[in-house]
Short mmCIF file of C-alpha atoms in Angstrom, two decimals:
data_model
loop_
_atom_site.label_atom_id
_atom_site.label_comp_id
_atom_site.label_asym_id
_atom_site.label_seq_id
_atom_site.Cartn_x
_atom_site.Cartn_y
_atom_site.Cartn_z
CA UNK R 1 -1.24 -23.17 3.48
CA UNK R 2 -4.82 -24.58 2.77
CA UNK R 3 -6.85 -21.59 3.33
CA UNK R 4 -10.40 -22.42 2.29
CA UNK R 5 -11.12 -26.21 1.50
CA UNK R 6 -14.40 -27.35 -0.25
CA UNK R 7 -15.27 -30.81 -1.00
CA UNK R 8 -16.49 -32.55 -3.16
CA UNK R 9 -14.96 -30.55 -6.36
CA UNK R 10 -17.41 -32.13 -8.62
CA UNK R 11 -20.72 -33.97 -8.15
CA UNK R 12 -23.68 -35.03 -10.27
CA UNK R 13 -27.04 -35.65 -8.79
CA UNK R 14 -30.48 -36.67 -10.00
CA UNK R 15 -33.41 -34.52 -9.21
CA UNK R 16 -34.81 -35.14 -5.86
CA UNK R 17 -31.51 -36.36 -4.39
CA UNK R 18 -30.09 -34.59 -1.30
CA UNK R 19 -26.38 -33.56 -1.01
CA UNK R 20 -24.24 -31.83 1.57
CA UNK R 21 -21.38 -29.50 0.35
CA UNK R 22 -18.42 -29.50 2.89
CA UNK R 23 -16.44 -26.34 3.54
CA UNK R 24 -13.38 -25.77 6.13
CA UNK R 25 -11.13 -23.07 6.84
CA UNK R 26 -7.91 -23.09 8.72
CA UNK R 27 -7.35 -19.31 9.19
CA UNK R 28 -9.21 -18.99 12.33
CA UNK R 29 -11.73 -16.77 10.55
CA UNK R 30 -15.14 -15.88 12.33
CA UNK R 31 -17.52 -15.47 9.46
CA UNK R 32 -18.15 -17.88 6.63
CA UNK R 33 -20.32 -17.65 3.44
CA UNK R 34 -21.75 -19.83 0.65
CA UNK R 35 -22.24 -18.26 -2.94
CA UNK R 36 -23.42 -19.64 -6.05
CA UNK R 37 -21.89 -18.73 -9.32
CA UNK R 38 -24.04 -18.82 -12.46
CA UNK R 39 -22.95 -17.36 -16.08
CA UNK R 40 -23.33 -13.73 -16.35
CA UNK R 41 -24.80 -13.19 -12.85
CA UNK R 42 -21.59 -12.96 -10.62
CA UNK R 43 -21.69 -14.51 -7.27
CA UNK R 44 -24.70 -14.67 -5.47
CA UNK R 45 -24.86 -15.18 -1.69
CA UNK R 46 -26.97 -18.10 -0.41
CA UNK R 47 -26.32 -18.13 3.26
CA UNK R 48 -23.76 -16.78 5.81
CA UNK R 49 -22.58 -17.36 9.26
CA UNK R 50 -21.31 -14.20 10.91
CA UNK R 51 -19.81 -16.16 13.68
CA UNK R 52 -19.93 -19.58 15.28
CA UNK R 53 -23.32 -20.58 16.24
CA UNK R 54 -25.12 -18.13 13.95
CA UNK R 55 -26.59 -18.46 10.42
CA UNK R 56 -28.53 -16.21 8.30
CA UNK R 57 -30.10 -16.02 4.83
CA UNK R 58 -28.57 -14.42 1.93
CA UNK R 59 -29.96 -13.12 -1.31
CA UNK R 60 -30.91 -16.66 -2.87
CA UNK R 61 -31.59 -19.07 0.21
CA UNK R 62 -34.63 -20.93 -1.12
CA UNK R 63 -33.96 -24.65 -1.46
CA UNK R 64 -30.71 -24.71 0.73
CA UNK R 65 -30.05 -25.17 4.37
CA UNK R 66 -26.67 -24.63 6.27
CA UNK R 67 -24.87 -25.63 9.41
CA UNK R 68 -21.99 -23.85 11.22
CA UNK R 69 -20.58 -27.12 12.81
CA UNK R 70 -17.78 -25.28 14.57
CA UNK R 71 -15.64 -22.40 13.95
CA UNK R 72 -13.93 -24.16 11.02
CA UNK R 73 -16.65 -25.77 9.23
CA UNK R 74 -19.64 -24.49 7.29
CA UNK R 75 -21.76 -26.68 5.27
CA UNK R 76 -24.41 -26.27 2.61
CA UNK R 77 -27.41 -28.81 2.19
CA UNK R 78 -29.62 -29.33 -0.72
CA UNK R 79 -32.49 -31.41 0.72
CA UNK R 80 -34.30 -32.18 -2.67
CA UNK R 81 -31.94 -31.28 -5.55
CA UNK R 82 -33.57 -29.40 -8.65
CA UNK R 83 -31.99 -28.70 -12.03
CA UNK R 84 -32.18 -24.93 -11.24
CA UNK R 85 -29.51 -25.72 -8.45
CA UNK R 86 -27.11 -26.81 -11.15
CA UNK R 87 -24.25 -24.20 -10.62
CA UNK R 88 -20.58 -23.69 -9.14
CA UNK R 89 -20.85 -23.21 -5.32
CA UNK R 90 -18.23 -21.22 -3.34
CA UNK R 91 -17.45 -20.94 0.13
CA UNK R 92 -15.63 -17.89 1.47
CA UNK R 93 -14.43 -16.82 5.14
CA UNK R 94 -13.19 -13.58 6.64
CA UNK R 95 -11.75 -12.72 9.85
CA UNK R 96 -14.00 -10.30 11.55
CA UNK R 97 -17.66 -9.80 12.70
CA UNK R 98 -17.55 -6.26 11.29
CA UNK R 99 -14.93 -3.96 9.42
CA UNK R 100 -13.82 -4.06 5.93
CA UNK R 101 -11.69 -7.23 5.87
CA UNK R 102 -12.02 -8.99 2.41
CA UNK R 103 -13.29 -12.54 1.89
CA UNK R 104 -11.03 -15.45 0.78
CA UNK R 105 -12.57 -18.17 -1.48
CA UNK R 106 -12.30 -21.87 -2.06
CA UNK R 107 -11.87 -23.36 -5.36
CA UNK R 108 -15.44 -24.33 -5.79
CA UNK R 109 -17.77 -27.30 -5.91
CA UNK R 110 -19.27 -27.78 -9.54
CA UNK R 111 -22.70 -29.49 -9.22
CA UNK R 112 -24.85 -30.75 -11.80
CA UNK R 113 -28.44 -31.76 -11.35
CA UNK R 114 -29.92 -34.13 -13.96
CA UNK S 1 -31.45 -5.51 -3.18
CA UNK S 2 -28.24 -3.68 -4.10
CA UNK S 3 -26.89 -4.21 -7.51
CA UNK S 4 -23.53 -3.64 -9.26
CA UNK S 5 -23.38 -2.94 -12.94
CA UNK S 6 -20.01 -4.12 -14.29
CA UNK S 7 -18.75 -3.27 -17.77
CA UNK S 8 -17.45 -4.33 -20.34
CA UNK S 9 -18.80 -7.81 -19.93
CA UNK S 10 -15.86 -9.23 -22.07
CA UNK S 11 -12.76 -7.84 -23.64
CA UNK S 12 -10.52 -9.32 -26.36
CA UNK S 13 -6.96 -7.53 -26.58
CA UNK S 14 -3.52 -8.07 -27.85
CA UNK S 15 -0.74 -8.62 -25.54
CA UNK S 16 0.73 -5.37 -24.47
CA UNK S 17 -2.49 -3.25 -24.44
CA UNK S 18 -3.89 -1.68 -21.53
CA UNK S 19 -7.41 -2.67 -20.08
CA UNK S 20 -9.86 -0.72 -18.30
CA UNK S 21 -13.10 -1.99 -16.54
CA UNK S 22 -15.60 -0.34 -14.09
CA UNK S 23 -18.48 -0.93 -11.77
CA UNK S 24 -21.38 1.40 -10.94
CA UNK S 25 -23.85 1.22 -8.38
CA UNK S 26 -27.13 2.89 -7.43
CA UNK S 27 -26.32 2.94 -3.82
CA UNK S 28 -23.30 3.90 -1.77
CA UNK S 29 -20.55 1.32 -0.87
CA UNK S 30 -18.03 1.90 1.88
CA UNK S 31 -15.38 -0.62 0.56
CA UNK S 32 -14.67 -1.87 -2.91
CA UNK S 33 -12.81 -4.94 -3.81
CA UNK S 34 -11.59 -6.23 -7.21
CA UNK S 35 -11.04 -10.12 -7.53
CA UNK S 36 -9.60 -12.30 -10.41
CA UNK S 37 -11.05 -15.74 -11.22
CA UNK S 38 -9.06 -18.18 -13.19
CA UNK S 39 -10.56 -21.46 -14.71
CA UNK S 40 -11.47 -24.12 -12.13
CA UNK S 41 -10.47 -21.85 -9.13
CA UNK S 42 -12.17 -19.36 -6.86
CA UNK S 43 -11.93 -15.74 -6.96
CA UNK S 44 -8.58 -14.28 -5.68
CA UNK S 45 -8.41 -10.59 -4.06
CA UNK S 46 -6.39 -8.33 -6.37
CA UNK S 47 -7.06 -4.91 -4.74
CA UNK S 48 -9.08 -3.50 -1.72
CA UNK S 49 -10.10 0.05 -1.46
CA UNK S 50 -11.42 1.72 1.43
CA UNK S 51 -11.70 5.25 1.27
CA UNK S 52 -13.47 7.44 -1.39
CA UNK S 53 -11.09 8.76 -3.84
CA UNK S 54 -8.37 6.34 -2.81
CA UNK S 55 -6.16 5.17 -5.67
CA UNK S 56 -4.29 1.90 -4.99
CA UNK S 57 -1.71 0.00 -7.22
CA UNK S 58 -0.68 -3.71 -7.27
CA UNK S 59 2.07 -4.24 -9.86
CA UNK S 60 0.60 -3.35 -13.17
CA UNK S 61 -2.94 -3.28 -11.72
CA UNK S 62 -4.43 0.15 -10.32
CA UNK S 63 -7.74 0.80 -8.92
CA UNK S 64 -9.85 3.62 -7.82
CA UNK S 65 -12.66 4.07 -5.27
CA UNK S 66 -15.05 6.83 -6.79
CA UNK S 67 -15.45 10.04 -4.90
CA UNK S 68 -19.38 9.43 -4.94
CA UNK S 69 -18.90 5.96 -3.44
CA UNK S 70 -20.93 4.60 -6.15
CA UNK S 71 -18.13 3.33 -8.54
CA UNK S 72 -14.73 1.94 -8.91
CA UNK S 73 -12.42 1.11 -11.77
CA UNK S 74 -9.78 -1.16 -12.51
CA UNK S 75 -6.98 -0.59 -15.04
CA UNK S 76 -4.32 -3.37 -16.07
CA UNK S 77 -1.33 -1.82 -17.88
CA UNK S 78 0.75 -3.68 -20.46
CA UNK S 79 -1.51 -6.84 -20.45
CA UNK S 80 0.23 -10.32 -20.71
CA UNK S 81 -1.34 -13.85 -21.57
CA UNK S 82 -1.51 -14.79 -17.80
CA UNK S 83 -3.88 -11.82 -17.07
CA UNK S 84 -6.56 -13.88 -18.81
CA UNK S 85 -9.42 -14.72 -16.52
CA UNK S 86 -12.78 -13.18 -14.98
CA UNK S 87 -12.52 -9.97 -13.04
CA UNK S 88 -15.35 -9.19 -10.49
CA UNK S 89 -15.97 -6.04 -8.48
CA UNK S 90 -17.47 -6.43 -5.26
CA UNK S 91 -18.90 -3.74 -2.83
CA UNK S 92 -19.29 -3.77 0.91
CA UNK S 93 -22.25 -1.47 2.08
CA UNK S 94 -21.55 -1.00 5.71
CA UNK S 95 -18.08 -1.22 7.34
CA UNK S 96 -19.75 -1.40 10.82
CA UNK S 97 -20.84 -4.45 12.70
CA UNK S 98 -24.34 -4.91 11.05
CA UNK S 99 -22.91 -5.72 7.57
CA UNK S 100 -21.50 -8.94 8.46
CA UNK S 101 -18.98 -8.66 5.55
CA UNK S 102 -21.81 -9.46 2.98
CA UNK S 103 -20.65 -8.57 -0.42
CA UNK S 104 -22.45 -7.58 -3.56
CA UNK S 105 -20.82 -8.88 -6.71
CA UNK S 106 -20.78 -7.29 -10.39
CA UNK S 107 -21.40 -9.61 -13.24
CA UNK S 108 -17.80 -10.05 -14.11
CA UNK S 109 -15.66 -9.13 -17.12
CA UNK S 110 -14.14 -11.92 -19.05
CA UNK S 111 -10.66 -11.00 -20.25
CA UNK S 112 -9.06 -12.73 -23.03
CA UNK S 113 -5.50 -11.71 -24.02
CA UNK S 114 -4.05 -12.81 -27.60
CA UNK S 115 -0.21 -13.30 -27.64
#
């Protein structure tokens, strides 16, 4: 009963280092999402993938890239980490291309950039 | 872009009290969702609302989809210590194929319950 699994759970980087956050879902969902959560700002969408083979920018995409590796996996990459990217990152998935089905979230990756 | 204003930002209540929080928007949403986040975990869906005017309950939780489609509220009755957490509202603007399920989130309400 894993749902959405994110790795790693914690990471500390130095400014300028690169890092890939991994996300996998076992619910056969079509759509996947990456959010960042900062105090007092709720969750903000970084990138999403409506279906396997497609990715699109969300509200705050600058400094990030994504890869929808297959239907199960959606990774988020920081090419040159900056202190402003210190945040908690959440991956989510949902079943359909359209409709109103809610998203299901992983437990997050806590990332600190020094 | 679209924004959701969620209030209050935080609440400190005694066990047994009722709680009310709400979200408002300047634009219309076709779906409202309420999530709860506990420390160290991701948001978990509590209630989903799909029609204007809809009132839905989940145990001690009750949520309503505003008639104007621009607001929603969540009530928790007879609070208990395990209700502690951050509550988020989220809106989906277009239930059709072009929305791709993208959600807009409120800033969250931090709930503390004193035994």
